[in-house]
CSV table of N, CA and C in Angstrom, one decimal:
chain,number,residue,atom,x,y,z
M,1348,MET,N,52.4,-150.5,48.1
M,1348,MET,CA,51.6,-151.0,47.0
M,1348,MET,C,50.3,-151.5,47.5
M,1349,ILE,N,50.2,-151.9,48.8
M,1349,ILE,CA,48.9,-152.4,49.2
M,1349,ILE,C,47.8,-151.3,49.2
M,1350,GLU,N,48.2,-150.0,49.4
M,1350,GLU,CA,47.2,-149.0,49.4
M,1350,GLU,C,46.6,-148.8,48.0
M,1351,GLU,N,47.5,-148.9,47.0
M,1351,GLU,CA,47.1,-148.8,45.6
M,1351,GLU,C,46.2,-149.9,45.2
M,1352,VAL,N,46.5,-151.1,45.7
M,1352,VAL,CA,45.6,-152.3,45.4
M,1352,VAL,C,44.3,-152.1,46.1
M,1353,ARG,N,44.3,-151.6,47.3
M,1353,ARG,CA,43.0,-151.3,48.0
M,1353,ARG,C,42.2,-150.3,47.2
M,1354,ASP,N,42.8,-149.2,46.7
M,1354,ASP,CA,42.1,-148.2,45.9
M,1354,ASP,C,41.5,-148.8,44.6
M,1355,TYR,N,42.3,-149.6,44.0
M,1355,TYR,CA,41.9,-150.3,42.8
M,1355,TYR,C,40.6,-151.1,43.0
M,1356,PHE,N,40.6,-151.9,44.1
M,1356,PHE,CA,39.4,-152.7,44.4
M,1356,PHE,C,38.2,-151.9,44.9
M,1357,LEU,N,38.5,-150.8,45.5
M,1357,LEU,CA,37.4,-149.9,46.0
M,1357,LEU,C,36.6,-149.3,44.8
M,1358,SER,N,37.2,-149.4,43.6
M,1358,SER,CA,36.5,-148.9,42.4
M,1358,SER,C,35.7,-150.0,41.8
M,1359,CYS,N,35.7,-151.2,42.3
M,1359,CYS,CA,34.9,-152.3,41.8
M,1359,CYS,C,33.4,-152.1,42.3
M,1360,PRO,N,32.5,-152.1,41.4
M,1360,PRO,CA,31.1,-151.8,41.8
M,1360,PRO,C,30.5,-152.8,42.8
M,1361,ALA,N,30.9,-154.0,42.7
M,1361,ALA,CA,30.4,-155.0,43.7
M,1361,ALA,C,30.9,-154.7,45.1
M,1362,ILE,N,32.1,-154.2,45.2
M,1362,ILE,CA,32.7,-153.9,46.5
M,1362,ILE,C,32.1,-152.5,47.0
M,1363,LYS,N,32.0,-151.6,46.1
M,1363,LYS,CA,31.5,-150.3,46.4
M,1363,LYS,C,30.1,-150.4,47.0
M,1364,ARG,N,29.3,-151.3,46.4
M,1364,ARG,CA,27.9,-151.5,46.8
M,1364,ARG,C,27.8,-152.1,48.2
M,1365,ARG,N,28.7,-153.0,48.5
M,1365,ARG,CA,28.5,-153.7,49.8
M,1365,ARG,C,29.4,-153.3,50.9
M,1366,ALA,N,30.6,-152.8,50.7
M,1366,ALA,CA,31.5,-152.6,51.8
M,1366,ALA,C,31.2,-151.4,52.6
M,1367,LYS,N,31.0,-151.6,53.9
M,1367,LYS,CA,30.9,-150.5,54.8
M,1367,LYS,C,32.3,-149.9,55.1
M,1368,ILE,N,33.3,-150.8,55.3
M,1368,ILE,CA,34.6,-150.4,55.6
M,1368,ILE,C,35.5,-151.3,54.7
M,1369,PHE,N,36.6,-150.7,54.2
M,1369,PHE,CA,37.6,-151.5,53.4
M,1369,PHE,C,39.0,-151.2,54.0
M,1370,GLY,N,39.4,-152.1,54.8
M,1370,GLY,CA,40.7,-151.9,55.6
M,1370,GLY,C,41.9,-152.5,54.9
M,1371,ILE,N,43.0,-152.4,55.5
M,1371,ILE,CA,44.3,-152.9,55.0
M,1371,ILE,C,44.8,-153.8,56.1
M,1372,ASN,N,45.0,-155.1,55.8
M,1372,ASN,CA,45.5,-156.1,56.8
M,1372,ASN,C,44.7,-156.1,58.1
M,1373,ASN,N,43.4,-155.8,58.0
M,1373,ASN,CA,42.5,-155.8,59.2
M,1373,ASN,C,41.1,-156.0,58.8
M,1374,LEU,N,40.5,-157.1,59.0
M,1374,LEU,CA,39.1,-157.4,58.8
M,1374,LEU,C,38.4,-157.2,60.1
M,1375,GLY,N,37.5,-156.2,60.1
M,1375,GLY,CA,36.7,-156.0,61.3
M,1375,GLY,C,35.7,-157.1,61.6
M,1376,PRO,N,35.1,-156.9,62.8
M,1376,PRO,CA,34.2,-158.0,63.2
M,1376,PRO,C,32.7,-157.9,62.7
M,1377,ASP,N,32.4,-156.8,62.0
M,1377,ASP,CA,31.1,-156.5,61.6
M,1377,ASP,C,30.8,-157.0,60.2
M,1378,ALA,N,29.6,-157.4,59.9
M,1378,ALA,CA,29.2,-157.8,58.6
M,1378,ALA,C,29.4,-156.6,57.6
M,1379,LEU,N,29.9,-156.9,56.4
M,1379,LEU,CA,30.1,-156.0,55.3
M,1379,LEU,C,31.4,-155.2,55.6
M,1380,ASP,N,32.3,-155.7,56.4
M,1380,ASP,CA,33.7,-155.2,56.5
M,1380,ASP,C,34.5,-155.9,55.5
M,1381,TYR,N,35.4,-155.2,54.8
M,1381,TYR,CA,36.3,-155.7,53.8
M,1381,TYR,C,37.7,-155.4,54.1
M,1382,THR,N,38.6,-156.1,53.6
M,1382,THR,CA,40.0,-155.8,53.7
M,1382,THR,C,40.8,-156.4,52.6
M,1383,VAL,N,42.0,-155.8,52.4
M,1383,VAL,CA,43.0,-156.4,51.5
M,1383,VAL,C,44.2,-156.7,52.4
M,1384,GLU,N,44.7,-157.9,52.2
M,1384,GLU,CA,45.8,-158.4,53.1
M,1384,GLU,C,47.0,-158.9,52.2
M,1385,SER,N,48.2,-158.6,52.6
M,1385,SER,CA,49.4,-159.1,52.0
M,1385,SER,C,49.5,-160.6,52.4
M,1386,VAL,N,49.9,-161.4,51.5
M,1386,VAL,CA,50.2,-162.8,51.8
M,1386,VAL,C,51.5,-163.2,51.2
M,1387,PRO,N,52.2,-164.2,51.8
M,1387,PRO,CA,53.5,-164.6,51.2
M,1387,PRO,C,53.4,-165.2,49.9
M,1388,GLY,N,54.4,-165.1,49.1
M,1388,GLY,CA,54.5,-165.7,47.8
M,1388,GLY,C,55.8,-165.4,47.1
M,1389,ASN,N,56.1,-166.1,46.1
M,1389,ASN,CA,57.3,-165.9,45.3
M,1389,ASN,C,57.2,-164.5,44.6
M,1390,PRO,N,58.2,-163.6,44.9
M,1390,PRO,CA,58.1,-162.3,44.3
M,1390,PRO,C,58.6,-162.2,42.9
M,1391,ILE,N,59.3,-163.2,42.4
M,1391,ILE,CA,59.8,-163.2,41.0
M,1391,ILE,C,59.1,-164.2,40.1
M,1392,VAL,N,58.5,-163.7,39.0
M,1392,VAL,CA,57.9,-164.6,38.1
M,1392,VAL,C,58.9,-164.9,37.0
M,1393,LYS,N,59.7,-163.9,36.6
M,1393,LYS,CA,60.7,-164.1,35.6
M,1393,LYS,C,61.8,-163.0,35.7
M,1394,ARG,N,63.0,-163.4,35.7
M,1394,ARG,CA,64.2,-162.5,35.8
M,1394,ARG,C,64.9,-162.5,34.5
M,1395,TYR,N,65.3,-161.3,34.0
M,1395,TYR,CA,66.0,-161.1,32.8
M,1395,TYR,C,67.5,-160.9,33.1
M,1396,THR,N,68.3,-161.1,32.1
M,1396,THR,CA,69.8,-161.0,32.3
M,1396,THR,C,70.2,-159.6,32.6
M,1397,ASN,N,69.5,-158.6,32.2
M,1397,ASN,CA,69.8,-157.2,32.5
M,1397,ASN,C,69.3,-156.7,33.8
M,1398,GLY,N,68.7,-157.6,34.6
M,1398,GLY,CA,68.2,-157.3,35.9
M,1398,GLY,C,66.8,-156.9,36.0
M,1399,ALA,N,66.2,-156.7,34.8
M,1399,ALA,CA,64.7,-156.5,34.8
M,1399,ALA,C,64.0,-157.7,35.2
M,1400,ALA,N,62.8,-157.6,35.7
M,1400,ALA,CA,62.0,-158.7,36.1
M,1400,ALA,C,60.5,-158.5,36.0
M,1401,ILE,N,59.8,-159.6,35.9
M,1401,ILE,CA,58.4,-159.6,36.1
M,1401,ILE,C,58.2,-160.1,37.5
M,1402,ARG,N,57.6,-159.3,38.3
M,1402,ARG,CA,57.4,-159.6,39.7
M,1402,ARG,C,55.9,-159.8,40.0
M,1403,ALA,N,55.7,-160.4,41.2
M,1403,ALA,CA,54.3,-160.6,41.6
M,1403,ALA,C,54.2,-160.3,43.1
M,1404,LYS,N,53.0,-159.7,43.4
M,1404,LYS,CA,52.6,-159.5,44.8
M,1404,LYS,C,51.3,-160.2,45.0
M,1405,GLN,N,51.2,-161.0,46.1
M,1405,GLN,CA,50.0,-161.7,46.3
M,1405,GLN,C,49.2,-161.0,47.5
M,1406,PHE,N,47.9,-161.1,47.3
M,1406,PHE,CA,47.0,-160.4,48.2
M,1406,PHE,C,45.7,-161.3,48.4
M,1407,VAL,N,45.0,-161.1,49.5
M,1407,VAL,CA,43.7,-161.7,49.7
M,1407,VAL,C,42.8,-160.5,49.8
M,1408,ILE,N,41.6,-160.6,49.2
M,1408,ILE,CA,40.5,-159.7,49.3
M,1408,ILE,C,39.5,-160.5,50.1
M,1409,ALA,N,39.2,-160.0,51.3
M,1409,ALA,CA,38.3,-160.7,52.2
M,1409,ALA,C,37.2,-159.9,52.7
M,1410,SER,N,36.1,-160.5,53.1
M,1410,SER,CA,35.0,-159.8,53.7
M,1410,SER,C,34.4,-160.6,54.8
M,1411,ARG,N,33.7,-159.9,55.7
M,1411,ARG,CA,32.9,-160.5,56.7
M,1411,ARG,C,31.5,-160.3,56.3
M,1412,GLU,N,30.8,-161.4,56.2
M,1412,GLU,CA,29.4,-161.3,55.7
M,1412,GLU,C,28.4,-162.0,56.7
M,1413,LEU,N,27.2,-161.6,56.6
M,1413,LEU,CA,26.2,-162.3,57.4
M,1413,LEU,C,26.2,-163.8,57.0
M,1414,HIS,N,26.0,-164.6,58.0
M,1414,HIS,CA,26.0,-166.1,57.7
M,1414,HIS,C,24.8,-166.7,58.4
M,1415,SER,N,24.1,-167.6,57.7
M,1415,SER,CA,23.0,-168.3,58.2
M,1415,SER,C,22.9,-169.6,57.5
M,1416,VAL,N,21.9,-170.4,57.9
M,1416,VAL,CA,21.7,-171.7,57.2
M,1416,VAL,C,20.9,-171.5,55.9
M,1417,ASP,N,20.4,-170.2,55.7
M,1417,ASP,CA,19.7,-169.9,54.5
M,1417,ASP,C,20.6,-169.9,53.3
M,1418,ALA,N,20.3,-170.8,52.3
M,1418,ALA,CA,21.1,-170.9,51.1
M,1418,ALA,C,21.2,-169.6,50.3
M,1419,LYS,N,20.1,-168.8,50.3
M,1419,LYS,CA,20.1,-167.5,49.5
M,1419,LYS,C,21.2,-166.6,50.1
M,1420,THR,N,21.3,-166.5,51.4
M,1420,THR,CA,22.3,-165.7,52.0
M,1420,THR,C,23.7,-166.1,51.6
M,1421,GLN,N,24.0,-167.4,51.7
M,1421,GLN,CA,25.3,-167.9,51.4
M,1421,GLN,C,25.6,-167.7,49.9
M,1422,ALA,N,24.6,-167.9,49.0
M,1422,ALA,CA,24.8,-167.7,47.6
M,1422,ALA,C,25.1,-166.3,47.3
M,1423,ARG,N,24.4,-165.3,47.9
M,1423,ARG,CA,24.7,-163.9,47.7
M,1423,ARG,C,26.1,-163.6,48.1
M,1424,ASN,N,26.6,-164.1,49.2
M,1424,ASN,CA,28.0,-163.9,49.6
M,1424,ASN,C,29.0,-164.3,48.5
M,1425,VAL,N,28.8,-165.5,48.0
M,1425,VAL,CA,29.7,-166.0,46.9
M,1425,VAL,C,29.5,-165.2,45.6
M,1426,GLU,N,28.2,-164.8,45.3
M,1426,GLU,CA,28.0,-164.1,44.1
M,1426,GLU,C,28.7,-162.7,44.1
M,1427,THR,N,28.8,-162.1,45.2
M,1427,THR,CA,29.5,-160.8,45.3
M,1427,THR,C,30.9,-161.0,44.8
M,1428,PHE,N,31.6,-162.1,45.3
M,1428,PHE,CA,33.0,-162.3,44.9
M,1428,PHE,C,33.1,-162.8,43.4
M,1429,ASP,N,32.0,-163.5,43.0
M,1429,ASP,CA,32.0,-163.8,41.5
M,1429,ASP,C,32.0,-162.5,40.7
M,1430,ALA,N,31.2,-161.5,41.1
M,1430,ALA,CA,31.2,-160.3,40.4
M,1430,ALA,C,32.5,-159.5,40.5
M,1431,VAL,N,33.2,-159.6,41.6
M,1431,VAL,CA,34.6,-159.0,41.8
M,1431,VAL,C,35.5,-159.7,40.8
M,1432,CYS,N,35.5,-161.0,40.7
M,1432,CYS,CA,36.3,-161.8,39.7
M,1432,CYS,C,36.0,-161.4,38.3
M,1433,ALA,N,34.8,-161.3,37.9
M,1433,ALA,CA,34.4,-160.9,36.6
M,1433,ALA,C,34.9,-159.4,36.3
M,1434,TRP,N,34.8,-158.6,37.3
M,1434,TRP,CA,35.3,-157.2,37.2
M,1434,TRP,C,36.8,-157.1,36.9
M,1435,VAL,N,37.5,-158.0,37.6
M,1435,VAL,CA,39.0,-158.0,37.4
M,1435,VAL,C,39.3,-158.4,36.0
M,1436,GLU,N,38.6,-159.4,35.5
M,1436,GLU,CA,38.8,-159.9,34.1
M,1436,GLU,C,38.5,-158.7,33.1
M,1437,GLU,N,37.4,-158.0,33.3
M,1437,GLU,CA,37.1,-156.8,32.5
M,1437,GLU,C,38.2,-155.7,32.6
M,1438,GLN,N,38.7,-155.5,33.8
M,1438,GLN,CA,39.8,-154.5,33.9
M,1438,GLN,C,41.0,-154.9,33.2
M,1439,ASN,N,41.4,-156.2,33.2
M,1439,ASN,CA,42.5,-156.7,32.5
M,1439,ASN,C,42.3,-156.5,31.0
M,1440,ALA,N,41.2,-156.8,30.5
M,1440,ALA,CA,40.9,-156.7,29.1
M,1440,ALA,C,41.0,-155.2,28.6
M,1441,GLU,N,40.6,-154.3,29.5
M,1441,GLU,CA,40.7,-152.9,29.2
M,1441,GLU,C,42.0,-152.2,29.5
M,1442,GLY,N,42.9,-153.0,30.1
M,1442,GLY,CA,44.2,-152.5,30.5
M,1442,GLY,C,44.2,-151.5,31.7
M,1443,ASN,N,43.2,-151.7,32.6
M,1443,ASN,CA,43.1,-150.9,33.8
M,1443,ASN,C,43.6,-151.7,35.0
M,1444,TYR,N,44.7,-151.1,35.5
M,1444,TYR,CA,45.4,-151.8,36.6
M,1444,TYR,C,45.6,-150.8,37.8
M,1445,PRO,N,46.0,-151.4,39.0
M,1445,PRO,CA,46.3,-150.5,40.1
M,1445,PRO,C,47.5,-149.6,39.6
M,1446,LYS,N,47.4,-148.3,40.1
M,1446,LYS,CA,48.5,-147.4,39.8
M,1446,LYS,C,49.6,-147.6,40.9
M,1447,ILE,N,50.7,-148.1,40.5
M,1447,ILE,CA,51.8,-148.4,41.5
M,1447,ILE,C,53.1,-147.7,41.1
M,1448,SER,N,53.9,-147.4,42.1
M,1448,SER,CA,55.2,-146.7,41.8
M,1448,SER,C,56.3,-147.7,41.7
M,1449,GLU,N,56.1,-149.0,42.1
M,1449,GLU,CA,57.2,-150.0,42.1
M,1449,GLU,C,57.5,-150.5,40.7
M,1450,GLY,N,56.7,-150.3,39.7
M,1450,GLY,CA,56.9,-150.8,38.3
M,1450,GLY,C,55.7,-150.6,37.5
M,1451,GLN,N,55.7,-151.3,36.3
M,1451,GLN,CA,54.6,-151.2,35.4
M,1451,GLN,C,53.7,-152.4,35.5
M,1452,PRO,N,52.4,-152.1,36.0
M,1452,PRO,CA,51.5,-153.2,36.1
M,1452,PRO,C,51.2,-154.0,34.8
M,1453,LEU,N,51.1,-155.3,34.9
M,1453,LEU,CA,50.9,-156.1,33.7
M,1453,LEU,C,49.5,-156.8,33.7
M,1454,LYS,N,49.1,-157.3,34.9
M,1454,LYS,CA,47.8,-157.8,35.0
M,1454,LYS,C,47.5,-158.2,36.4
M,1455,VAL,N,46.2,-158.3,36.7
M,1455,VAL,CA,45.8,-158.8,38.0
M,1455,VAL,C,45.2,-160.2,37.8
M,1456,VAL,N,45.7,-161.1,38.5
M,1456,VAL,CA,45.3,-162.5,38.4
M,1456,VAL,C,44.5,-163.0,39.6
M,1457,VAL,N,43.3,-163.5,39.3
M,1457,VAL,CA,42.5,-164.1,40.4
M,1457,VAL,C,43.0,-165.6,40.6
M,1458,ASN,N,43.6,-165.9,41.7
M,1458,ASN,CA,44.1,-167.2,41.9
M,1458,ASN,C,43.2,-168.2,42.6
M,1459,SER,N,42.0,-167.7,43.1
M,1459,SER,CA,41.1,-168.7,43.7
M,1459,SER,C,39.7,-168.1,43.5
M,1460,SER,N,38.7,-168.9,43.5
M,1460,SER,CA,37.3,-168.5,43.5
M,1460,SER,C,37.0,-168.2,45.0
M,1461,ALA,N,35.9,-167.6,45.2
M,1461,ALA,CA,35.5,-167.3,46.6
M,1461,ALA,C,35.3,-168.5,47.4
M,1462,TYR,N,35.8,-168.4,48.7
M,1462,TYR,CA,35.6,-169.6,49.6
M,1462,TYR,C,35.4,-169.1,51.0
M,1463,LEU,N,34.7,-169.9,51.7
M,1463,LEU,CA,34.4,-169.6,53.1
M,1463,LEU,C,35.6,-170.0,54.0
M,1464,LEU,N,36.2,-169.1,54.7
M,1464,LEU,CA,37.3,-169.4,55.5
M,1464,LEU,C,37.0,-169.7,57.0
M,1465,GLY,N,35.9,-169.1,57.5
M,1465,GLY,CA,35.5,-169.4,58.8
M,1465,GLY,C,34.2,-168.7,59.2
M,1466,VAL,N,33.6,-169.3,60.2
M,1466,VAL,CA,32.3,-168.8,60.7
M,1466,VAL,C,32.5,-168.4,62.1
M,1467,ASP,N,32.0,-167.2,62.5
M,1467,ASP,CA,32.1,-166.7,63.8
M,1467,ASP,C,30.8,-166.2,64.2
M,1468,GLY,N,30.0,-167.0,64.9
M,1468,GLY,CA,28.7,-166.6,65.3
M,1468,GLY,C,27.8,-166.4,64.1
M,1469,LYS,N,27.3,-165.1,63.9
M,1469,LYS,CA,26.4,-164.8,62.8
M,1469,LYS,C,27.1,-164.3,61.6
M,1470,THR,N,28.4,-164.3,61.6
M,1470,THR,CA,29.1,-163.8,60.4
M,1470,THR,C,30.1,-164.8,59.9
M,1471,ALA,N,30.6,-164.7,58.7
M,1471,ALA,CA,31.5,-165.6,58.1
M,1471,ALA,C,32.6,-164.8,57.3
M,1472,ARG,N,33.8,-165.3,57.2
M,1472,ARG,CA,34.8,-164.7,56.4
M,1472,ARG,C,34.8,-165.4,55.1
M,1473,TYR,N,34.7,-164.6,54.0
M,1473,TYR,CA,34.8,-165.1,52.6
M,1473,TYR,C,36.0,-164.4,52.0
M,1474,GLN,N,36.7,-165.1,51.1
M,1474,GLN,CA,37.8,-164.4,50.5
M,1474,GLN,C,38.2,-165.0,49.1
M,1475,ILE,N,39.0,-164.2,48.4
M,1475,ILE,CA,39.6,-164.7,47.1
M,1475,ILE,C,41.1,-164.3,47.2
M,1476,GLN,N,41.9,-165.0,46.5
M,1476,GLN,CA,43.3,-164.7,46.4
M,1476,GLN,C,43.6,-164.1,45.0
M,1477,VAL,N,44.3,-163.0,45.1
M,1477,VAL,CA,44.7,-162.3,43.8
M,1477,VAL,C,46.2,-162.0,43.8
M,1478,GLN,N,46.7,-161.8,42.6
M,1478,GLN,CA,48.1,-161.5,42.4
M,1478,GLN,C,48.2,-160.4,41.4
M,1479,LEU,N,49.1,-159.4,41.7
M,1479,LEU,CA,49.4,-158.3,40.8
M,1479,LEU,C,50.8,-158.6,40.2
M,1480,ASN,N,50.8,-158.8,38.9
M,1480,ASN,CA,52.1,-159.0,38.2
M,1480,ASN,C,52.5,-157.6,37.6
M,1481,TYR,N,53.8,-157.3,37.7
M,1481,TYR,CA,54.3,-156.0,37.3
M,1481,TYR,C,55.7,-156.2,36.8
M,1482,PHE,N,56.1,-155.3,35.9
M,1482,PHE,CA,57.5,-155.3,35.4
M,1482,PHE,C,58.3,-154.2,36.0
M,1483,THR,N,59.6,-154.6,36.4
M,1483,THR,CA,60.5,-153.6,36.9
M,1483,THR,C,61.7,-153.6,36.0
M,1484,GLU,N,62.2,-152.4,35.7
M,1484,GLU,CA,63.4,-152.2,34.9
M,1484,GLU,C,64.7,-152.7,35.6
M,1485,GLY,N,65.6,-153.2,34.8
M,1485,GLY,CA,66.9,-153.6,35.3
M,1485,GLY,C,67.9,-152.5,35.0
M,1486,SER,N,69.1,-152.7,35.5
M,1486,SER,CA,70.2,-151.8,35.2
M,1486,SER,C,71.0,-152.3,34.1
M,1487,THR,N,71.4,-151.5,33.1
M,1487,THR,CA,72.1,-151.9,32.0
M,1487,THR,C,73.5,-151.4,32.0
């Protein structure tokens, strides 16, 4: 599923415009490297008596960005993720979700705004937390 989520976010204009590399569970050391990472979380949102369920997978979308004391640079880094969050809302409104084989996608939820996770020399890691909710059939 993580590859499908990566492909989904690769179609986001803000990420397409900035990302040099978009990895999976691996954020490179260079500015403009991006990654999608699996994170732990409760996989069941709701379980039905017939075994069907609404499930959730949690991910982090992270980037390595140039970092300086310049407020414009830092604001641009956050604005990129603000654009990603707005894009996710648009995709939900249009019913555009990652194509997954595990079930029927219901929505992508942004669980956090962009935040700075760490600074390493001249670069910084920024990220948002997202969740894919999807429906799986039960056995009758």
